[in-house]
Amino acid sequence: MSNNPVITGGSAPSPAPVEELPGAAAAVRREGPAATAALLAAARRAANRRFTAAWVLIVVLLLVLLVASVLLGGLRNIPAGDVLPAAFGLRTGLADYVIHRIRLPRALAALLGGALFGLAGALYQRLIRNPLATPDVVGISAGAGAGAVTVLLLVPAVPYGVEGAAVAGAFVMVAAVLALSRQSGKVDTYRLVVIGIGLAAVATAYTNYLFTMAGKQGLSQVMRWLVGSVSGATWEGVTTLTVALAACGICAALLQRPLASMSLGDELASGLGTRVGAARTAALLLGAGAAALATSVTGPIGFVSLVSGPIAARLVGTERALALAPAVGAAVVLGADVLAQHGPLISPVPTGAVTALIGAPYFVLLILRRGQGAPS
């Protein structure tokens, strides 16, 4: 009997001619390793150009939106020549109050808060490998909101109490989601999303219970905050967001390498020396902290963390989306706030109402596409 393997259905196919192969494969067949290195270098250069172009586009958009927010926001009877001096504190009276005390803090709070929401969403989407797994979907924002509302209604005079309670509520939610989603010693990402949605409902029920215990003055204050709004932003809140974004950005940069190895799978990441459990917990806490600190100032502006990561991925690719997502989130919230103040037929409304109008249809579309097996 022959030792050659038997191939059913005909003889073994002969190697495809070089002319029939895709461009990259044909080049490798013709040139060998040198062509492979050249192709990889060209791909890196193209990716770098794409990344740079996307950043330039987003920065220009942010500058345009920032100028529009400061020029158009709030009262309109400020001379254009007084806007820039008032922003630097060189004017007094009405110009200083409107520009330096109202418009500029509002615009910067929208920009910085949106960046934190975008960073948190991209972290969770990359870590859990599910575009639906964002802090507002898996209950982190609901936990932060429940903690913040507790302080707003019960002990509003505590310094930095809202920020601390929001972070504490988010971390409690992360701990609960992690503990309940473990299966056979490992965190199951599907269980994590489902349990997070369930715990979000519990946190929302707790917040609603607090509403029944509050007076009319507390209700009017908290209801506007819960919708998500940057109106009434202060320089204290802007400072909080600035420090939070700087700290969270540095931590996210340190997590880039572990997250990149974890995208290959937990077993392979462990083989490469990544402490998967520690890296996953750190990323979950970092995303929760970013979303909670943004929520403590702006309220839970919905769907920003959901859309920022996918938009960034479309612009620069999945591997670099985490670096661009904060800028995308900033543009989404700042643009939504300009529309909330001046959009035809809808203004004036809270910023969160505009992001909901944009994000809710996308959320439904995303669920339908995943249900049909389409790539997200």
Coordinates of C-alpha atoms in Angstrom, one line a residue:
M1 CA 0.0 0.0 0.0
S2 CA 1.3 3.4 -0.8
N3 CA 2.2 5.7 2.0
N4 CA 0.9 8.8 0.2
P5 CA -2.2 10.3 1.8
V6 CA -5.4 9.8 0.0
I7 CA -7.3 13.0 -0.8
T8 CA -11.0 12.5 -1.6
G9 CA -12.7 14.5 -4.2
G10 CA -9.8 14.7 -6.7
S11 CA -6.1 15.4 -6.6
A12 CA -4.4 17.9 -4.4
P13 CA -4.6 21.4 -5.8
S14 CA -1.4 22.8 -7.2
P15 CA -0.1 26.1 -5.8
A16 CA -1.8 29.1 -7.3
P17 CA 0.1 31.1 -9.9
V18 CA 1.7 34.2 -8.6
E19 CA -0.5 36.3 -10.9
E20 CA -3.7 34.9 -9.2
L21 CA -2.6 35.8 -5.6
P22 CA -3.6 39.0 -3.8
G23 CA -1.1 41.8 -4.2
A24 CA 0.6 41.4 -0.8
A25 CA 0.9 37.6 -1.1
A26 CA 2.1 37.7 -4.6
A27 CA 4.8 40.1 -3.6
V28 CA 5.9 37.9 -0.8
R29 CA 6.0 34.9 -3.2
R30 CA 8.1 36.8 -5.7
E31 CA 10.4 38.8 -3.4
G32 CA 10.5 36.8 -0.2
P33 CA 11.2 38.2 3.3
A34 CA 12.5 41.5 1.9
A35 CA 9.1 42.2 0.3
T36 CA 7.3 41.3 3.5
A37 CA 9.4 43.8 5.5
A38 CA 8.8 46.5 2.9
L39 CA 5.0 45.8 2.9
L40 CA 4.9 46.0 6.7
A41 CA 6.9 49.2 6.7
A42 CA 4.5 50.7 4.1
A43 CA 1.5 49.6 6.1
R44 CA 2.9 51.2 9.3
R45 CA 3.6 54.5 7.4
A46 CA 0.0 54.4 6.0
A47 CA -1.4 53.8 9.5
N48 CA 0.7 56.6 10.9
R49 CA -0.5 59.0 8.2
R50 CA -4.1 58.0 8.8
F51 CA -3.7 58.5 12.6
T52 CA -2.2 61.9 12.2
A53 CA -4.9 63.0 9.7
A54 CA -7.6 61.8 12.1
W55 CA -6.1 63.7 15.0
V56 CA -5.8 66.9 12.9
L57 CA -9.4 66.6 11.8
I58 CA -10.7 66.1 15.3
V59 CA -8.5 68.9 16.8
V60 CA -9.8 71.4 14.1
L61 CA -13.4 70.3 14.8
L62 CA -12.9 70.7 18.6
L63 CA -11.5 74.2 18.1
V64 CA -14.4 75.2 15.9
L65 CA -16.9 73.8 18.4
L66 CA -15.1 75.5 21.3
V67 CA -15.2 78.9 19.6
A68 CA -18.9 78.4 18.6
S69 CA -19.8 77.4 22.2
V70 CA -18.0 80.4 23.7
L71 CA -19.3 82.9 21.1
L72 CA -22.9 81.7 20.9
G73 CA -23.6 80.2 24.3
G74 CA -25.9 81.9 26.8
L75 CA -26.6 85.6 26.5
R76 CA -25.8 87.0 23.1
N77 CA -25.4 90.7 23.9
I78 CA -21.7 90.6 24.4
P79 CA -19.6 92.4 21.8
A80 CA -17.4 90.1 19.8
G81 CA -14.3 92.1 20.7
D82 CA -14.9 91.5 24.4
V83 CA -15.1 87.7 24.2
L84 CA -11.4 86.8 24.0
P85 CA -10.3 89.4 26.6
A86 CA -13.1 88.3 28.9
A87 CA -12.0 84.7 28.6
F88 CA -8.6 85.7 30.0
G89 CA -10.1 87.8 32.7
L90 CA -9.3 91.2 31.1
R91 CA -12.8 92.5 31.2
T92 CA -15.2 93.3 34.1
G93 CA -18.9 93.5 34.5
L94 CA -21.3 91.6 32.2
A95 CA -18.7 90.5 29.7
D96 CA -16.5 88.9 32.4
Y97 CA -19.5 87.2 34.1
V98 CA -21.0 85.8 30.9
I99 CA -17.8 84.6 29.2
H100 CA -15.5 83.8 32.1
R101 CA -18.1 82.5 34.6
I102 CA -20.7 80.8 32.3
R103 CA -19.7 80.1 28.7
L104 CA -16.1 79.1 29.1
P105 CA -16.5 76.7 32.1
R106 CA -19.5 75.1 30.3
A107 CA -17.5 74.6 27.0
L108 CA -14.5 73.2 28.9
A109 CA -16.6 70.9 31.0
A110 CA -18.3 69.5 27.9
L111 CA -14.9 68.9 26.2
L112 CA -13.2 67.3 29.2
G113 CA -16.2 65.3 30.4
G114 CA -16.7 64.0 26.9
A115 CA -13.1 62.9 26.7
L116 CA -13.4 61.0 29.9
F117 CA -16.6 59.2 28.7
G118 CA -14.9 58.4 25.4
L119 CA -11.9 56.9 27.2
A120 CA -14.0 54.9 29.6
G121 CA -16.1 53.4 26.7
A122 CA -13.1 52.5 24.6
L123 CA -11.4 50.8 27.5
Y124 CA -14.4 48.6 28.2
Q125 CA -15.1 47.8 24.6
R126 CA -11.5 46.8 24.0
L127 CA -11.2 44.8 27.3
I128 CA -14.5 42.9 27.0
R129 CA -14.4 42.8 23.1
N130 CA -18.0 43.7 22.9
P131 CA -19.2 47.1 21.5
L132 CA -22.2 47.0 23.9
A133 CA -20.0 46.7 27.0
T134 CA -19.7 50.3 28.0
P135 CA -20.0 51.9 31.5
D136 CA -23.5 53.2 30.8
V137 CA -24.7 49.8 29.6
V138 CA -23.1 47.5 32.2
G139 CA -24.2 49.6 35.1
I140 CA -21.1 51.6 36.0
S141 CA -22.6 54.9 35.3
A142 CA -25.8 53.9 37.1
G143 CA -23.7 53.1 40.2
A144 CA -21.9 56.4 40.0
G145 CA -25.2 58.2 39.6
A146 CA -26.7 56.4 42.6
G147 CA -23.7 57.4 44.8
A148 CA -23.7 61.0 43.6
V149 CA -27.5 61.4 44.1
T150 CA -27.2 60.0 47.6
V151 CA -24.8 62.9 48.5
L152 CA -26.7 65.5 46.5
L153 CA -30.0 64.8 48.4
L154 CA -28.7 63.8 51.8
V155 CA -25.4 65.6 52.5
P156 CA -24.9 68.2 49.7
A157 CA -22.6 70.4 51.8
V158 CA -19.7 67.8 52.0
P159 CA -16.7 69.1 50.1
Y160 CA -16.0 66.9 47.0
G161 CA -18.7 64.6 48.3
V162 CA -20.4 64.2 45.0
E163 CA -17.1 63.2 43.2
G164 CA -16.2 60.8 46.0
A165 CA -19.6 59.2 46.2
A166 CA -19.7 58.8 42.4
V167 CA -16.3 57.0 42.3
A168 CA -17.3 54.9 45.3
G169 CA -20.6 53.9 43.6
A170 CA -18.8 53.0 40.4
F171 CA -16.2 50.9 42.2
V172 CA -18.9 49.1 44.2
M173 CA -20.6 48.3 40.9
V174 CA -17.4 47.0 39.3
A175 CA -16.7 44.8 42.3
A176 CA -20.2 43.4 42.2
V177 CA -20.1 42.8 38.5
L178 CA -16.7 41.1 38.7
A179 CA -17.7 38.9 41.6
L180 CA -21.0 37.7 40.0
S181 CA -19.6 37.2 36.5
R182 CA -16.9 34.7 37.5
Q183 CA -17.4 31.2 36.3
S184 CA -14.8 28.5 37.0
G185 CA -12.4 31.0 38.3
K186 CA -12.5 33.2 35.2
V187 CA -14.6 36.3 34.2
D188 CA -17.1 35.4 31.5
T189 CA -17.6 38.5 29.4
Y190 CA -21.1 37.5 28.4
R191 CA -22.2 37.1 32.0
L192 CA -20.4 40.4 32.8
V193 CA -22.6 42.3 30.4
V194 CA -25.8 40.7 31.4
I195 CA -25.2 41.0 35.1
G196 CA -24.1 44.6 34.6
I197 CA -27.4 45.4 32.9
G198 CA -29.3 43.8 35.8
L199 CA -27.3 45.7 38.5
A200 CA -27.9 48.9 36.6
A201 CA -31.6 48.3 37.1
V202 CA -31.0 47.9 40.8
A203 CA -29.0 51.1 41.0
T204 CA -31.7 52.9 39.1
A205 CA -34.4 51.6 41.4
Y206 CA -32.4 52.9 44.4
T207 CA -32.1 56.3 42.8
N208 CA -35.8 56.4 42.2
Y209 CA -36.4 55.5 45.8
L210 CA -34.3 58.5 46.8
F211 CA -36.5 60.7 44.7
T212 CA -39.5 59.7 46.7
M213 CA -37.7 60.9 49.9
A214 CA -36.6 64.2 48.5
G215 CA -38.3 67.6 48.6
K216 CA -39.2 69.6 45.6
Q217 CA -36.1 71.7 45.7
G218 CA -33.8 68.6 45.7
L219 CA -35.8 67.0 43.0
S220 CA -35.5 69.9 40.6
Q221 CA -31.8 70.0 41.1
V222 CA -31.2 66.3 40.7
M223 CA -33.5 65.7 37.8
R224 CA -31.6 68.1 35.6
W225 CA -28.3 66.6 36.7
L226 CA -29.5 63.0 36.0
V227 CA -30.4 63.8 32.4
G228 CA -26.8 65.0 31.8
S229 CA -26.1 68.7 31.5
V230 CA -23.1 71.0 31.5
S231 CA -25.1 74.1 32.2
G232 CA -24.0 75.6 35.5
A233 CA -20.5 74.1 35.2
T234 CA -17.9 75.8 37.4
W235 CA -14.2 76.2 37.3
E236 CA -14.0 73.8 40.3
G237 CA -15.7 71.2 38.1
V238 CA -13.3 72.0 35.2
T239 CA -10.3 71.5 37.5
T240 CA -11.7 68.2 38.7
L241 CA -12.1 67.0 35.1
T242 CA -8.7 68.2 34.0
V243 CA -6.9 66.4 36.8
A244 CA -9.0 63.3 36.2
L245 CA -8.3 63.3 32.4
A246 CA -4.6 63.7 32.9
A247 CA -4.4 60.9 35.5
C248 CA -6.7 58.5 33.6
G249 CA -4.8 59.2 30.3
I250 CA -1.5 58.3 31.9
C251 CA -2.9 55.1 33.4
A252 CA -4.5 54.2 30.0
A253 CA -1.1 54.6 28.3
L254 CA 0.5 52.3 30.8
L255 CA -2.2 49.7 30.1
Q256 CA -1.8 49.8 26.3
R257 CA 0.7 46.9 26.1
P258 CA -1.3 44.5 28.4
L259 CA -4.5 45.3 26.6
A260 CA -2.8 44.6 23.2
S261 CA -1.6 41.2 24.4
M262 CA -5.0 40.4 25.9
S263 CA -6.6 41.0 22.6
L264 CA -4.9 37.7 21.5
G265 CA -6.7 35.8 24.2
D266 CA -6.1 35.3 27.9
E267 CA -4.0 32.1 27.5
L268 CA -1.6 33.6 25.0
A269 CA -1.4 36.8 26.9
S270 CA -0.5 34.9 30.1
G271 CA 2.2 33.1 28.0
L272 CA 3.6 36.4 27.0
G273 CA 4.0 37.4 30.6
T274 CA 0.8 39.5 31.1
R275 CA -0.9 39.3 34.4
V276 CA -4.3 39.0 32.9
G277 CA -6.4 39.2 36.1
A278 CA -4.6 42.2 37.4
A279 CA -4.6 44.0 34.0
R280 CA -8.4 43.3 33.6
T281 CA -9.2 44.6 37.1
A282 CA -7.0 47.7 36.6
A283 CA -8.7 48.5 33.3
L284 CA -12.2 48.0 34.7
L285 CA -11.4 50.2 37.7
L286 CA -9.8 52.8 35.4
G287 CA -12.8 53.0 33.1
A288 CA -15.2 53.1 36.1
G289 CA -13.2 56.0 37.6
A290 CA -13.1 58.0 34.4
A291 CA -16.8 57.6 33.9
A292 CA -17.6 58.3 37.5
L293 CA -15.5 61.5 37.7
A294 CA -17.1 62.8 34.5
T295 CA -20.6 61.9 35.8
S296 CA -19.9 63.7 39.1
V297 CA -19.6 67.0 37.1
T298 CA -21.8 66.6 34.1
G299 CA -24.2 64.0 35.1
P300 CA -24.6 60.7 33.2
I301 CA -24.5 61.9 29.6
G302 CA -25.7 58.8 27.9
F303 CA -24.4 57.0 24.8
V304 CA -21.1 59.0 24.5
S305 CA -19.0 56.1 25.7
L306 CA -21.0 53.8 23.3
V307 CA -20.3 55.7 20.1
S308 CA -16.8 57.2 20.7
G309 CA -14.9 53.9 20.4
P310 CA -16.5 52.7 17.2
I311 CA -16.1 56.1 15.6
A312 CA -12.5 56.2 16.5
A313 CA -12.0 52.6 15.3
R314 CA -13.5 53.5 11.9
L315 CA -11.1 56.5 11.6
V316 CA -7.8 54.9 12.7
G317 CA -8.4 51.1 13.2
T318 CA -9.2 49.0 16.3
E319 CA -5.6 49.0 17.6
R320 CA -5.3 52.8 17.8
A321 CA -8.9 53.5 18.7
L322 CA -8.2 53.9 22.4
A323 CA -5.8 56.8 21.7
L324 CA -8.4 58.7 19.6
A325 CA -11.6 57.9 21.5
P326 CA -11.2 60.6 24.1
A327 CA -11.0 63.3 21.4
V328 CA -14.0 61.8 19.7
G329 CA -16.0 61.8 22.9
A330 CA -15.0 65.4 23.5
A331 CA -16.2 66.4 20.0
V332 CA -19.5 64.5 20.6
V333 CA -20.4 66.2 23.9
L334 CA -19.2 69.6 22.8
G335 CA -21.1 69.4 19.6
A336 CA -24.2 68.1 21.4
D337 CA -24.0 71.0 23.8
V338 CA -23.9 73.5 21.0
L339 CA -27.0 71.9 19.5
A340 CA -28.6 71.8 22.9
Q341 CA -28.3 75.5 23.1
H342 CA -29.0 76.6 19.5
G343 CA -30.3 73.6 17.6
P344 CA -33.5 74.3 15.6
L345 CA -36.7 72.9 17.1
I346 CA -35.0 71.3 20.1
S347 CA -33.1 74.0 22.1
P348 CA -32.8 74.8 24.9
V349 CA -32.5 71.2 26.3
P350 CA -30.0 69.4 28.5
T351 CA -26.9 68.1 26.7
G352 CA -27.8 64.5 27.5
A353 CA -31.1 64.8 25.7
V354 CA -29.2 65.5 22.4
T355 CA -26.7 62.6 22.9
A356 CA -29.7 60.3 23.6
L357 CA -31.3 61.4 20.3
I358 CA -28.1 60.5 18.5
G359 CA -27.0 57.5 20.5
A360 CA -30.3 55.6 21.1
P361 CA -30.9 54.8 17.4
Y362 CA -27.3 53.7 17.1
F363 CA -27.7 51.4 20.1
V364 CA -30.8 49.8 18.6
L365 CA -29.0 49.4 15.2
L366 CA -26.0 47.9 16.9
I367 CA -28.2 45.3 18.6
L368 CA -30.0 44.4 15.4
R369 CA -26.7 44.1 13.5
R370 CA -25.3 41.8 16.1
G371 CA -28.5 39.8 16.2
Q372 CA -28.2 39.2 12.4
G373 CA -24.6 38.2 12.7
A374 CA -23.3 41.3 11.0
P375 CA -19.9 42.6 12.0
S376 CA -20.2 45.5 14.4

